[in-house]
Every structure is written in C-alpha cells, then in structure tokens.
Amino acid sequence: MNKHLSTNSPRTFDRLNHVHGQTNLRGHQDNGPTAMVINGRGVRFVTDEGQSIIDGFSGLGCVSLGYHNDRLAEAAMRQMQELPFAPTFYGRSHPKVAELAHTLTSKAAVPFEKAMFQCSGSEANDTMIKFIWARNIARGQPQRRRMISRWRGYYGNTVAAVALSGQPHMHANFGLPMDDFLKLSTPNYYLNAADGESEEEFSERMATEFENAVLDAGPDTIAAFFAEPMQSGGGAIRPPQGYWDAMQAVIRKYDIHFHVDETVTGFGRTGHYWGAQAFDLMPDSTTCAKALTAAFFPMSAVMFRQDLYDDLMKNSDAAGVLGHGFTYAGHPVGAAVALEALSIYDDIDLVGHVQRVSKPFLAGCEALLDHPLVGDVRGIGLFCGIQIVQDKARRALWDPKLKVGTMVQDRAHARGLYLRSIPPDRISFMPPLIISQDEISEATAILKAALDDVWEEVKGRA
Ligand SMILES: Cc1ncc(COP(=O)(O)O)c(C=O)c1O
C-alpha cells in the first residue's frame, strides 16, 4: 500500500497512482479526478456524487449506443467463454475476425477488399502510414514519404499519428513532429475567412494552399493526404461549401493517396453510414474505430483496396512476412462485439434514427445563435461545433486566459450535460447516436442555461 494514501477511496487512488492523458497533471495530483463515473444507462452516466449526466460528448465520440446494451454484453460474454484469445499472426485466424473483415468491407463507402484490425485509432493510422510508405518502396518510389494533413486535425497519439495531428500541445514537449509531416490550414470558415469572402472562395483558397504545398515539396515526394471528413478533435469543424470538391481535385491532379479517418464519423455520426458519404469523398483507404464496437471493446480497423495489398505482398515476398502487427489485432471478443454492434445498427436503423433526430438537434443548436456568446453553429447529423465569441460583429474571440469555453463546459456539467470545450472556445456537441428527441430538448435547454450562467459572469468584460 502506498504510504501516502490517507483513505482507500478510488478518488484517492486515482489522484495518487493513476496518470491520465490529455489532463493537467498538477491539477489532477492536487484535486483528483474531475469526475468519477460509476455506471450508466442510455445516454446518461452517473458519477460517484450521484449526479446523472447526459453525455453530450459520447464519452470521446465513441459510445454510439449509450452506456448499456444487453446484446453487446452477451456477445462479449459468449465469446469470452468460447475463445477468449487467438492470435492473427502467422496466418492464424478465428471465425469472428474473418466474418468481421467480410462484413466491414462489404459496408465500406467505396469498394475495399481488405481490412486489418488494431486496438485504437492511433494504431490504425500508424498502420496506414507504414503501409503507404511500404507501397511506395515496393513501387520503386521510396522518396514518396511526405504526409500532408491539417492543423487542428487529430489522428491519435502514437509517434506517427501524432505527427499527422495538427495539435501543437501534443508536439511541443516531445520533440515532434518529425520531418515529412506537412500541415495545411484548418477549414474553419467562420474564424479564418477574410471579410466578404464566400464559402466557395474560401474553399478555393484552401485548395490553392494545398496545391502550393504539393508543388513546394515536390509532387513526387508526397505520399498521402490524411483527413477527417469533419474535424473532430479540432472542435467539430464542418468544412464549408465546395471544400471537399476543391481539395479532391488537387488529390486527383497529383495522384495523391487519400486516407479518410472515420474514427469519429464512421457508423452514422453524420446521418450517413460514413462521413465519406456525407461529404462525397473518394478515399483510397479508411480508418474506423470507436463506434466499430460502440466503445464496448477497444478495436479499430483500416480498410483499403486490393492494389495496396498487392504491393504489400511484394514486400512480404521479399522479407518473408508483412513485418507489422499487434498482439491483440482482431481480438475475438472485439470481433464478436463489433459484429454484434454492426448488426444492431442495421436492426434499429441507426442511420435513419440519426437523420430523424438530427433535425431537432441541429435546430436546437442553431437557435443558440441568438445568444450573445455564440458566434457560429455548424454541424451535420449528431455532430455540431458551437463557437463562443466575445464580439459577434468582429468574430472576436475571448482572451484564452479567461477560459470562457471551459466555463460553459463546467456550468453545463454542473447542470447535467457533459460537453467539451476545445480551443479556441469551441463547444463540441456529439451525443450518443441513440439519443431521443426529448433528451435532445433537455440537453439543448441545459446548454442554453449554461450559456446564460456564463454570460452573467462575463458580460461586464464583453
Ligand atoms: C479522427 C480521430 N482519429 C484518431 C483518433 C485516435 O484514436 P485513439 O484514441 O483510439 O487512438 C481519434 C481520437 O479521438 C480521432 O478523433
């Protein structure tokens, strides 16, 4: 027993012994967890203080089916009893992972023949980076190594995935990113458009920046462009009109591999099965994770076409094997849970449900534009970004030191709604996909009340 422990409570253990990611370490060591979640039901979780909170952030954009599901629990239990583990190295397999590879690829937004499994979105993105490099080596183009992504993009925390990510706080203290990872502007029309610039003009400007970056680096050094259909960790940033058409024209012109990261947007979040369908994207490969198992088990996948596999085969012919893989890749319990989740999505017509409830959801969010603190509301499906501003006329942000977005997040939490404020003061609102219309009304009313609370506190400084 740690001699510093004064009590045996989980909060004390957590404060003294547990290291948290994406958390202020000093604040945690001094004050302990910001919430200790005990259990959940539907779209709500319950804390050790007895508070029942609507999860407006779906955990981390992952609890698509909420906090309780008998079918998923039983699928996991059955699989644990039947076959708790089987490796997928050395060509070994088990029925559930084979069936999942078949089912998942058959549901892909574009024809993909192949799927490979990992445990997280980060590992999936690292896998794709390596595969794209490997393909270029197999094709005799080893100099094609440069990866292009966007500022505020979020692709994970492993060394390569974080190099793709456009989040400076995830780079600075780690001596990252490495060379070969180039960044483009985030397509945040509201904050980054010039005065009088239309959405289409802004989109063309973004595409021109992309083309110039390709030309500056040398088109024959570019390996891939990685993108989320709608940026998530960057603050729920829906791209403006014309953006994806203009960007995809550059991708086609320079024959750039287009990897679409559907870690958050996959399985219905946008009111389409895939974000690629919502925004008419033609990916060469895709990452999915999170809702793949409704977050009941850590699992992710990459999907791609046979032609990439053919190139990887050349490498494996030369080396003897594909020199890549994770112990828990294609875990039988994860595969069983994923198969059950995909079957539930079909049985309850989850995408149809999201399409229906997204109308009141987005209308409720857009009504907040009347609030003095809200400058921009942009969303699709059950995925919305709400920009808090100091001065709407000038699109001026609050001094970051005031942490006005965090104040909104905290007041909402105190009133029973969990959401995240992402710098600069952008509220990301993405509830579980099973949320009902009544729960949407309740959640948006809480958000409005939280905005009122904060406005009372800060209006003197506006
Ligand atoms: C778009 C996207 N890609 C990748 C990741 C990383 O996933 P993980 O945390 O499972 O490694 C995330 C995490 O939120 C994400 O939003």
Short mmCIF file of C-alpha atoms and ligand atoms in Angstrom, two decimals:
data_model
loop_
_atom_site.label_atom_id
_atom_site.label_comp_id
_atom_site.label_asym_id
_atom_site.label_seq_id
_atom_site.Cartn_x
_atom_site.Cartn_y
_atom_site.Cartn_z
CA MET A 1 0.00 0.00 0.00
CA ASN A 2 1.31 3.43 -0.94
CA LYS A 3 2.32 5.12 2.33
CA HIS A 4 0.90 8.48 1.18
CA LEU A 5 -2.63 7.17 0.96
CA SER A 6 -4.85 8.53 3.67
CA THR A 7 -8.03 6.78 2.59
CA ASN A 8 -8.91 3.81 0.45
CA SER A 9 -11.27 5.68 -1.86
CA PRO A 10 -10.97 5.28 -5.64
CA ARG A 11 -10.61 9.06 -5.86
CA THR A 12 -7.52 8.93 -3.66
CA PHE A 13 -6.01 6.02 -5.59
CA ASP A 14 -6.71 7.87 -8.81
CA ARG A 15 -5.15 11.10 -7.56
CA LEU A 16 -2.03 9.41 -6.24
CA ASN A 17 -1.45 6.45 -8.56
CA HIS A 18 -3.15 6.94 -11.90
CA VAL A 19 -1.62 9.00 -14.72
CA HIS A 20 -4.20 10.50 -17.11
CA GLY A 21 -3.70 11.51 -20.73
CA GLN A 22 -4.88 14.89 -22.05
CA THR A 23 -5.17 16.07 -18.44
CA ASN A 24 -3.49 18.82 -16.43
CA LEU A 25 -1.18 16.69 -14.29
CA ARG A 26 -0.74 19.20 -11.48
CA GLY A 27 -4.46 19.87 -11.26
CA HIS A 28 -5.08 16.13 -11.10
CA GLN A 29 -2.45 15.49 -8.46
CA ASP A 30 -3.78 18.37 -6.35
CA ASN A 31 -7.50 17.85 -6.81
CA GLY A 32 -8.06 14.32 -8.11
CA PRO A 33 -10.44 13.35 -10.91
CA THR A 34 -12.84 15.93 -12.37
CA ALA A 35 -15.48 13.18 -12.43
CA MET A 36 -15.55 9.60 -11.18
CA VAL A 37 -18.04 7.73 -13.34
CA ILE A 38 -19.69 4.75 -11.71
CA ASN A 39 -22.21 3.45 -14.21
CA GLY A 40 -24.59 4.49 -16.95
CA ARG A 41 -27.86 3.82 -18.70
CA GLY A 42 -28.95 5.05 -22.12
CA VAL A 43 -27.36 8.41 -22.91
CA ARG A 44 -26.59 9.17 -19.25
CA PHE A 45 -23.72 8.30 -16.96
CA VAL A 46 -23.77 8.50 -13.17
CA THR A 47 -20.95 9.84 -11.01
CA ASP A 48 -19.83 8.83 -7.52
CA GLU A 49 -21.53 12.02 -6.34
CA GLY A 50 -24.85 10.64 -7.57
CA GLN A 51 -25.16 13.08 -10.47
CA SER A 52 -26.85 11.70 -13.59
CA ILE A 53 -25.42 13.45 -16.65
CA ILE A 54 -26.44 13.43 -20.30
CA ASP A 55 -23.31 12.58 -22.25
CA GLY A 56 -23.19 15.22 -24.96
CA PHE A 57 -19.73 14.06 -26.00
CA SER A 58 -20.42 10.31 -26.27
CA GLY A 59 -17.53 9.53 -23.93
CA LEU A 60 -14.93 10.53 -26.51
CA GLY A 61 -17.19 10.39 -29.54
CA CYS A 62 -17.48 6.63 -29.14
CA VAL A 63 -20.47 5.44 -27.06
CA SER A 64 -22.79 5.31 -30.07
CA LEU A 65 -25.31 3.05 -28.31
CA GLY A 66 -25.03 4.69 -24.89
CA TYR A 67 -23.99 3.07 -21.63
CA HIS A 68 -25.92 -0.16 -21.58
CA ASN A 69 -26.66 -2.84 -24.14
CA ASP A 70 -27.56 -6.45 -23.33
CA ARG A 71 -26.82 -7.76 -26.83
CA LEU A 72 -23.26 -6.41 -26.75
CA ALA A 73 -22.66 -7.63 -23.21
CA GLU A 74 -23.93 -11.11 -24.10
CA ALA A 75 -21.86 -11.23 -27.31
CA ALA A 76 -18.73 -10.41 -25.28
CA MET A 77 -19.58 -12.96 -22.59
CA ARG A 78 -20.29 -15.74 -25.13
CA GLN A 79 -17.02 -15.06 -26.90
CA MET A 80 -15.01 -14.93 -23.69
CA GLN A 81 -16.39 -18.33 -22.76
CA GLU A 82 -15.85 -19.84 -26.21
CA LEU A 83 -12.50 -18.41 -27.30
CA PRO A 84 -11.03 -15.52 -25.26
CA PHE A 85 -7.95 -15.06 -27.43
CA ALA A 86 -6.44 -16.22 -30.68
CA PRO A 87 -3.52 -14.58 -32.49
CA THR A 88 -3.82 -13.31 -36.03
CA PHE A 89 -0.05 -13.52 -36.69
CA TYR A 90 1.48 -16.29 -38.83
CA GLY A 91 -1.68 -16.62 -40.92
CA ARG A 92 -3.67 -17.95 -37.95
CA SER A 93 -7.28 -16.87 -37.67
CA HIS A 94 -10.63 -17.43 -35.98
CA PRO A 95 -14.17 -17.28 -37.38
CA LYS A 96 -15.27 -14.00 -35.80
CA VAL A 97 -12.43 -11.90 -37.21
CA ALA A 98 -12.83 -13.45 -40.67
CA GLU A 99 -16.56 -12.69 -40.61
CA LEU A 100 -15.90 -9.15 -39.37
CA ALA A 101 -13.40 -8.45 -42.16
CA HIS A 102 -16.01 -9.61 -44.67
CA THR A 103 -18.92 -7.70 -43.09
CA LEU A 104 -16.98 -4.47 -42.59
CA THR A 105 -15.51 -4.32 -46.08
CA SER A 106 -18.93 -5.07 -47.55
CA LYS A 107 -20.27 -1.97 -45.75
CA ALA A 108 -17.42 0.33 -46.85
CA ALA A 109 -18.24 3.66 -48.52
CA VAL A 110 -16.21 2.68 -51.60
CA PRO A 111 -15.12 -0.79 -52.73
CA PHE A 112 -12.49 -2.04 -50.28
CA GLU A 113 -11.48 -5.68 -50.27
CA LYS A 114 -9.16 -5.72 -47.28
CA ALA A 115 -9.40 -4.93 -43.57
CA MET A 116 -6.78 -5.14 -40.84
CA PHE A 117 -7.56 -4.72 -37.16
CA GLN A 118 -5.86 -2.93 -34.26
CA CYS A 119 -6.98 -1.70 -30.85
CA SER A 120 -7.10 2.08 -31.35
CA GLY A 121 -7.48 4.81 -33.91
CA SER A 122 -3.84 5.79 -33.34
CA GLU A 123 -2.54 2.31 -34.16
CA ALA A 124 -4.78 2.17 -37.22
CA ASN A 125 -3.40 5.46 -38.54
CA ASP A 126 0.18 4.38 -37.82
CA THR A 127 -0.55 1.17 -39.71
CA MET A 128 -1.74 3.11 -42.75
CA ILE A 129 1.23 5.46 -42.71
CA LYS A 130 3.55 2.44 -42.72
CA PHE A 131 1.57 0.67 -45.43
CA ILE A 132 1.63 3.73 -47.69
CA TRP A 133 5.40 4.04 -47.20
CA ALA A 134 5.78 0.30 -47.82
CA ARG A 135 3.75 0.52 -51.00
CA ASN A 136 5.90 3.32 -52.31
CA ILE A 137 9.05 1.32 -51.57
CA ALA A 138 7.54 -1.69 -53.37
CA ARG A 139 6.79 0.58 -56.36
CA GLY A 140 10.35 1.88 -56.50
CA GLN A 141 9.34 5.34 -55.21
CA PRO A 142 10.89 5.38 -51.72
CA GLN A 143 11.16 9.18 -51.82
CA ARG A 144 7.35 9.46 -51.65
CA ARG A 145 7.23 9.78 -47.85
CA ARG A 146 5.65 13.14 -47.13
CA MET A 147 2.30 13.07 -45.39
CA ILE A 148 0.01 16.08 -45.62
CA SER A 149 -2.67 16.78 -43.02
CA ARG A 150 -4.26 19.84 -41.46
CA TRP A 151 -3.75 21.98 -38.41
CA ARG A 152 -6.21 21.06 -35.68
CA GLY A 153 -6.55 17.57 -37.18
CA TYR A 154 -6.48 14.75 -34.61
CA TYR A 155 -5.20 11.33 -35.65
CA GLY A 156 -4.02 9.94 -32.34
CA ASN A 157 -1.05 9.84 -30.01
CA THR A 158 1.39 7.21 -31.25
CA VAL A 159 4.53 8.77 -32.70
CA ALA A 160 3.46 8.79 -36.34
CA ALA A 161 -0.24 9.50 -35.72
CA VAL A 162 0.63 12.46 -33.52
CA ALA A 163 3.00 13.76 -36.20
CA LEU A 164 -0.02 13.81 -38.51
CA SER A 165 -2.10 15.55 -35.86
CA GLY A 166 -2.21 19.31 -36.05
CA GLN A 167 -2.31 19.91 -32.30
CA PRO A 168 0.74 21.87 -31.13
CA HIS A 169 0.23 20.92 -27.46
CA MET A 170 0.76 17.28 -28.46
CA HIS A 171 4.06 18.07 -30.21
CA ALA A 172 5.99 20.67 -28.26
CA ASN A 173 7.19 18.64 -25.27
CA PHE A 174 8.02 15.54 -27.28
CA GLY A 175 10.33 16.98 -29.95
CA LEU A 176 7.69 16.24 -32.58
CA PRO A 177 6.59 16.16 -35.31
CA MET A 178 9.37 14.57 -37.36
CA ASP A 179 10.22 15.74 -40.86
CA ASP A 180 7.96 14.66 -43.72
CA PHE A 181 4.71 15.68 -41.98
CA LEU A 182 3.34 18.83 -43.61
CA LYS A 183 0.34 20.81 -42.42
CA LEU A 184 -2.37 22.81 -44.16
CA SER A 185 -4.79 25.34 -42.69
CA THR A 186 -7.87 24.11 -40.92
CA PRO A 187 -11.02 24.79 -42.95
CA ASN A 188 -12.65 26.89 -40.25
CA TYR A 189 -14.64 29.29 -42.41
CA TYR A 190 -16.09 31.28 -39.54
CA LEU A 191 -12.75 32.16 -37.93
CA ASN A 192 -10.41 32.11 -40.91
CA ALA A 193 -12.38 33.60 -43.81
CA ALA A 194 -11.38 37.06 -44.99
CA ASP A 195 -14.03 39.77 -44.75
CA GLY A 196 -16.54 39.32 -47.56
CA GLU A 197 -15.04 36.00 -48.71
CA SER A 198 -17.73 33.46 -49.68
CA GLU A 199 -17.57 29.82 -48.55
CA GLU A 200 -16.67 28.76 -52.10
CA GLU A 201 -13.92 31.39 -52.37
CA PHE A 202 -12.53 30.32 -49.02
CA SER A 203 -12.60 26.66 -50.16
CA GLU A 204 -10.74 27.54 -53.38
CA ARG A 205 -8.14 29.38 -51.29
CA MET A 206 -7.69 26.27 -49.12
CA ALA A 207 -7.24 24.11 -52.22
CA THR A 208 -4.72 26.56 -53.66
CA GLU A 209 -2.76 26.38 -50.41
CA PHE A 210 -2.83 22.57 -50.75
CA GLU A 211 -1.62 22.67 -54.35
CA ASN A 212 1.16 25.12 -53.48
CA ALA A 213 2.31 22.88 -50.61
CA VAL A 214 2.46 19.93 -53.02
CA LEU A 215 4.40 21.94 -55.59
CA ASP A 216 6.79 23.38 -52.99
CA ALA A 217 7.56 19.94 -51.55
CA GLY A 218 7.69 18.32 -54.99
CA PRO A 219 4.73 16.17 -56.11
CA ASP A 220 6.96 13.09 -56.36
CA THR A 221 7.74 13.32 -52.62
CA ILE A 222 4.10 13.33 -51.48
CA ALA A 223 2.84 10.02 -50.11
CA ALA A 224 -0.65 10.82 -48.88
CA PHE A 225 -3.19 13.32 -47.65
CA PHE A 226 -4.84 12.29 -44.36
CA ALA A 227 -8.10 13.93 -43.32
CA GLU A 228 -11.18 13.56 -41.15
CA PRO A 229 -14.33 14.28 -43.20
CA MET A 230 -15.25 16.77 -40.46
CA GLN A 231 -12.55 17.66 -37.95
CA SER A 232 -13.42 16.30 -34.54
CA GLY A 233 -10.62 16.79 -32.01
CA GLY A 234 -10.08 20.19 -33.65
CA GLY A 235 -13.50 21.29 -32.41
CA ALA A 236 -16.26 19.84 -34.60
CA ILE A 237 -15.36 21.88 -37.68
CA ARG A 238 -17.71 21.24 -40.57
CA PRO A 239 -15.94 22.17 -43.80
CA PRO A 240 -17.51 24.97 -45.87
CA GLN A 241 -19.32 24.65 -49.21
CA GLY A 242 -17.11 23.48 -52.03
CA TYR A 243 -14.21 22.49 -49.76
CA TRP A 244 -14.07 18.78 -50.48
CA ASP A 245 -14.66 19.19 -54.23
CA ALA A 246 -11.77 21.63 -54.44
CA MET A 247 -9.44 19.55 -52.25
CA GLN A 248 -10.23 16.32 -54.09
CA ALA A 249 -9.44 18.00 -57.41
CA VAL A 250 -5.87 18.57 -56.12
CA ILE A 251 -5.70 14.99 -54.81
CA ARG A 252 -6.64 13.65 -58.25
CA LYS A 253 -4.41 16.05 -60.16
CA TYR A 254 -1.27 14.91 -58.32
CA ASP A 255 -2.34 11.29 -57.83
CA ILE A 256 -2.07 11.58 -54.03
CA HIS A 257 -3.22 8.72 -51.81
CA PHE A 258 -6.30 9.96 -49.90
CA HIS A 259 -6.72 8.43 -46.46
CA VAL A 260 -10.01 9.28 -44.77
CA ASP A 261 -10.04 8.91 -40.99
CA GLU A 262 -13.56 7.86 -39.97
CA THR A 263 -12.65 7.20 -36.33
CA VAL A 264 -15.41 9.58 -35.21
CA THR A 265 -17.52 9.97 -38.34
CA GLY A 266 -17.98 6.25 -39.08
CA PHE A 267 -21.21 4.33 -38.35
CA GLY A 268 -23.81 7.07 -38.51
CA ARG A 269 -22.48 10.14 -36.70
CA THR A 270 -23.16 12.42 -39.70
CA GLY A 271 -26.54 10.88 -40.58
CA HIS A 272 -24.77 8.74 -43.19
CA TYR A 273 -23.10 5.43 -42.50
CA TRP A 274 -19.73 7.02 -43.33
CA GLY A 275 -18.55 10.62 -43.29
CA ALA A 276 -17.20 9.94 -46.78
CA GLN A 277 -20.80 9.56 -47.97
CA ALA A 278 -21.88 12.75 -46.19
CA PHE A 279 -19.22 14.78 -47.99
CA ASP A 280 -18.85 12.82 -51.27
CA LEU A 281 -15.32 11.66 -50.60
CA MET A 282 -13.48 9.00 -52.61
CA PRO A 283 -10.95 7.56 -50.17
CA ASP A 284 -8.13 5.19 -51.11
CA SER A 285 -8.14 3.87 -47.57
CA THR A 286 -10.07 4.44 -44.34
CA THR A 287 -9.62 4.19 -40.59
CA CYS A 288 -12.53 3.31 -38.35
CA ALA A 289 -12.63 2.72 -34.59
CA LYS A 290 -14.75 3.93 -31.65
CA ALA A 291 -18.32 3.07 -32.78
CA LEU A 292 -16.98 -0.07 -34.51
CA THR A 293 -17.67 -1.75 -31.16
CA ALA A 294 -19.91 1.02 -29.76
CA ALA A 295 -16.88 1.52 -27.43
CA PHE A 296 -17.67 -1.71 -25.55
CA PHE A 297 -14.25 -3.06 -26.56
CA PRO A 298 -11.12 -1.31 -27.88
CA MET A 299 -10.94 -2.06 -31.57
CA SER A 300 -10.11 -0.27 -34.81
CA ALA A 301 -9.65 -1.17 -38.44
CA VAL A 302 -8.03 0.07 -41.61
CA MET A 303 -9.63 -0.78 -44.92
CA PHE A 304 -8.08 -0.50 -48.36
CA ARG A 305 -8.12 -1.89 -51.88
CA GLN A 306 -6.55 -5.00 -53.35
CA ASP A 307 -3.97 -2.91 -55.27
CA LEU A 308 -2.36 -1.76 -52.00
CA TYR A 309 -2.39 -5.35 -50.75
CA ASP A 310 -0.68 -6.42 -53.99
CA ASP A 311 2.18 -4.02 -53.24
CA LEU A 312 2.40 -5.20 -49.63
CA MET A 313 2.60 -8.75 -50.98
CA LYS A 314 5.76 -7.83 -52.87
CA ASN A 315 7.34 -6.67 -49.59
CA SER A 316 6.24 -9.79 -47.79
CA ASP A 317 7.63 -11.96 -50.62
CA ALA A 318 10.97 -10.22 -50.12
CA ALA A 319 11.00 -10.20 -46.29
CA GLY A 320 9.17 -13.47 -45.75
CA VAL A 321 6.28 -11.81 -43.87
CA LEU A 322 4.47 -8.48 -43.59
CA GLY A 323 6.65 -7.07 -40.82
CA HIS A 324 3.83 -5.40 -38.93
CA GLY A 325 1.13 -6.39 -36.44
CA PHE A 326 -0.21 -6.10 -32.89
CA THR A 327 -0.79 -8.92 -30.38
CA TYR A 328 -4.43 -8.04 -29.86
CA ALA A 329 -5.21 -7.32 -33.53
CA GLY A 330 -8.51 -8.91 -34.44
CA HIS A 331 -9.18 -9.94 -30.83
CA PRO A 332 -12.01 -12.50 -30.76
CA VAL A 333 -14.01 -10.59 -28.14
CA GLY A 334 -13.61 -7.32 -30.04
CA ALA A 335 -14.59 -9.02 -33.28
CA ALA A 336 -17.67 -10.59 -31.68
CA VAL A 337 -18.70 -7.26 -30.15
CA ALA A 338 -18.10 -5.41 -33.44
CA LEU A 339 -20.20 -7.91 -35.40
CA GLU A 340 -23.00 -7.52 -32.87
CA ALA A 341 -22.73 -3.71 -32.94
CA LEU A 342 -22.91 -3.61 -36.74
CA SER A 343 -25.90 -5.92 -36.64
CA ILE A 344 -27.63 -3.72 -34.01
CA TYR A 345 -27.00 -0.63 -36.17
CA ASP A 346 -28.86 -2.35 -39.02
CA ASP A 347 -31.64 -3.78 -36.82
CA ILE A 348 -32.53 -0.43 -35.25
CA ASP A 349 -31.84 1.56 -38.44
CA LEU A 350 -29.42 3.77 -36.52
CA VAL A 351 -28.58 5.92 -39.54
CA GLY A 352 -32.30 6.57 -40.15
CA HIS A 353 -32.70 7.48 -36.47
CA VAL A 354 -29.77 9.93 -36.64
CA GLN A 355 -31.27 11.52 -39.75
CA ARG A 356 -34.60 12.00 -37.95
CA VAL A 357 -33.26 13.38 -34.66
CA SER A 358 -30.54 15.46 -36.30
CA LYS A 359 -33.20 17.95 -37.44
CA PRO A 360 -34.32 18.97 -33.91
CA PHE A 361 -30.72 18.60 -32.70
CA LEU A 362 -29.25 20.99 -35.26
CA ALA A 363 -32.27 23.33 -34.96
CA GLY A 364 -31.76 23.42 -31.17
CA CYS A 365 -28.09 24.23 -31.62
CA GLU A 366 -28.76 26.85 -34.30
CA ALA A 367 -31.28 28.57 -32.01
CA LEU A 368 -28.30 29.32 -29.73
CA LEU A 369 -27.05 31.76 -32.38
CA ASP A 370 -29.38 34.28 -30.71
CA HIS A 371 -27.22 34.07 -27.60
CA PRO A 372 -24.72 36.92 -27.12
CA LEU A 373 -21.89 34.40 -26.56
CA VAL A 374 -22.46 32.30 -29.69
CA GLY A 375 -20.90 33.37 -32.98
CA ASP A 376 -21.11 30.26 -35.12
CA VAL A 377 -23.01 26.98 -35.13
CA ARG A 378 -22.13 24.40 -37.73
CA GLY A 379 -22.96 20.73 -37.76
CA ILE A 380 -24.24 17.67 -39.53
CA GLY A 381 -26.08 14.67 -38.13
CA LEU A 382 -25.45 14.48 -34.39
CA PHE A 383 -22.15 16.35 -34.60
CA CYS A 384 -22.05 20.09 -34.00
CA GLY A 385 -19.50 22.80 -33.22
CA ILE A 386 -20.59 25.93 -31.35
CA GLN A 387 -18.14 28.84 -31.36
CA ILE A 388 -18.10 31.04 -28.27
CA VAL A 389 -17.05 34.61 -29.07
CA GLN A 390 -16.58 37.90 -27.30
CA ASP A 391 -17.83 40.07 -30.17
CA LYS A 392 -20.03 38.63 -32.88
CA ALA A 393 -19.73 41.60 -35.26
CA ARG A 394 -15.94 41.28 -35.35
CA ARG A 395 -15.85 37.46 -34.91
CA ALA A 396 -13.51 38.25 -31.99
CA LEU A 397 -12.55 35.54 -29.52
CA TRP A 398 -12.27 35.89 -25.76
CA ASP A 399 -8.86 36.19 -24.14
CA PRO A 400 -7.85 32.49 -23.80
CA LYS A 401 -6.79 33.14 -20.19
CA LEU A 402 -10.45 33.67 -19.24
CA LYS A 403 -11.25 30.11 -20.41
CA VAL A 404 -14.81 31.12 -21.31
CA GLY A 405 -15.40 27.88 -23.26
CA THR A 406 -14.31 25.85 -20.24
CA MET A 407 -16.69 27.89 -18.11
CA VAL A 408 -19.55 26.87 -20.42
CA GLN A 409 -18.40 23.24 -20.27
CA ASP A 410 -18.27 23.35 -16.46
CA ARG A 411 -21.60 25.11 -15.98
CA ALA A 412 -23.24 22.60 -18.34
CA HIS A 413 -21.70 19.72 -16.37
CA ALA A 414 -23.00 21.17 -13.11
CA ARG A 415 -26.46 21.33 -14.69
CA GLY A 416 -26.30 17.74 -16.01
CA LEU A 417 -24.81 17.86 -19.52
CA TYR A 418 -21.31 16.79 -20.48
CA LEU A 419 -19.70 18.51 -23.49
CA ARG A 420 -16.17 19.57 -24.32
CA SER A 421 -14.74 22.98 -24.98
CA ILE A 422 -11.89 22.73 -27.47
CA PRO A 423 -9.54 25.68 -28.05
CA PRO A 424 -10.36 28.34 -29.05
CA ASP A 425 -13.60 28.13 -27.01
CA ARG A 426 -15.42 25.84 -29.45
CA ILE A 427 -18.00 23.58 -27.87
CA SER A 428 -18.13 20.12 -29.39
CA PHE A 429 -21.58 18.57 -29.02
CA MET A 430 -21.96 14.96 -30.18
CA PRO A 431 -24.36 12.89 -28.09
CA PRO A 432 -24.79 9.10 -28.35
CA LEU A 433 -26.49 8.18 -31.62
CA ILE A 434 -29.47 6.62 -29.81
CA ILE A 435 -30.46 9.94 -28.19
CA SER A 436 -34.19 10.68 -28.30
CA GLN A 437 -35.90 13.89 -29.29
CA ASP A 438 -36.89 14.57 -25.65
CA GLU A 439 -33.31 14.09 -24.50
CA ILE A 440 -32.13 16.46 -27.23
CA SER A 441 -34.59 19.12 -25.98
CA GLU A 442 -33.35 18.60 -22.43
CA ALA A 443 -29.68 18.77 -23.46
CA THR A 444 -30.04 21.91 -25.58
CA ALA A 445 -32.03 23.61 -22.79
CA ILE A 446 -29.19 22.83 -20.35
CA LEU A 447 -26.63 24.22 -22.78
CA LYS A 448 -28.68 27.41 -23.15
CA ALA A 449 -28.90 27.75 -19.35
CA ALA A 450 -25.13 27.19 -19.04
CA LEU A 451 -24.50 29.91 -21.65
CA ASP A 452 -26.79 32.24 -19.65
CA ASP A 453 -24.84 31.45 -16.45
CA VAL A 454 -21.54 32.27 -18.12
CA TRP A 455 -22.88 35.40 -19.82
CA GLU A 456 -23.93 36.74 -16.42
CA GLU A 457 -20.34 36.28 -15.26
CA VAL A 458 -18.50 37.69 -18.27
CA LYS A 459 -20.80 40.25 -19.87
CA GLY A 460 -19.09 43.05 -17.99
CA ARG A 461 -15.92 42.23 -19.93
CA ALA A 462 -17.51 41.99 -23.40
C1 LIG B 1 -10.34 11.29 -36.01
C2 LIG B 1 -9.54 10.54 -34.97
N1 LIG B 1 -8.56 9.72 -35.37
C3 LIG B 1 -7.83 9.01 -34.48
C4 LIG B 1 -8.07 9.12 -33.13
C5 LIG B 1 -7.23 8.35 -32.17
O1 LIG B 1 -7.95 7.27 -31.68
P1 LIG B 1 -7.46 6.52 -30.35
O2 LIG B 1 -7.62 7.48 -29.23
O3 LIG B 1 -8.37 5.34 -30.28
O4 LIG B 1 -6.05 6.13 -30.57
C6 LIG B 1 -9.09 9.95 -32.68
C7 LIG B 1 -9.38 10.06 -31.25
O5 LIG B 1 -10.24 10.75 -30.80
C8 LIG B 1 -9.84 10.69 -33.62
O6 LIG B 1 -10.81 11.53 -33.24
#
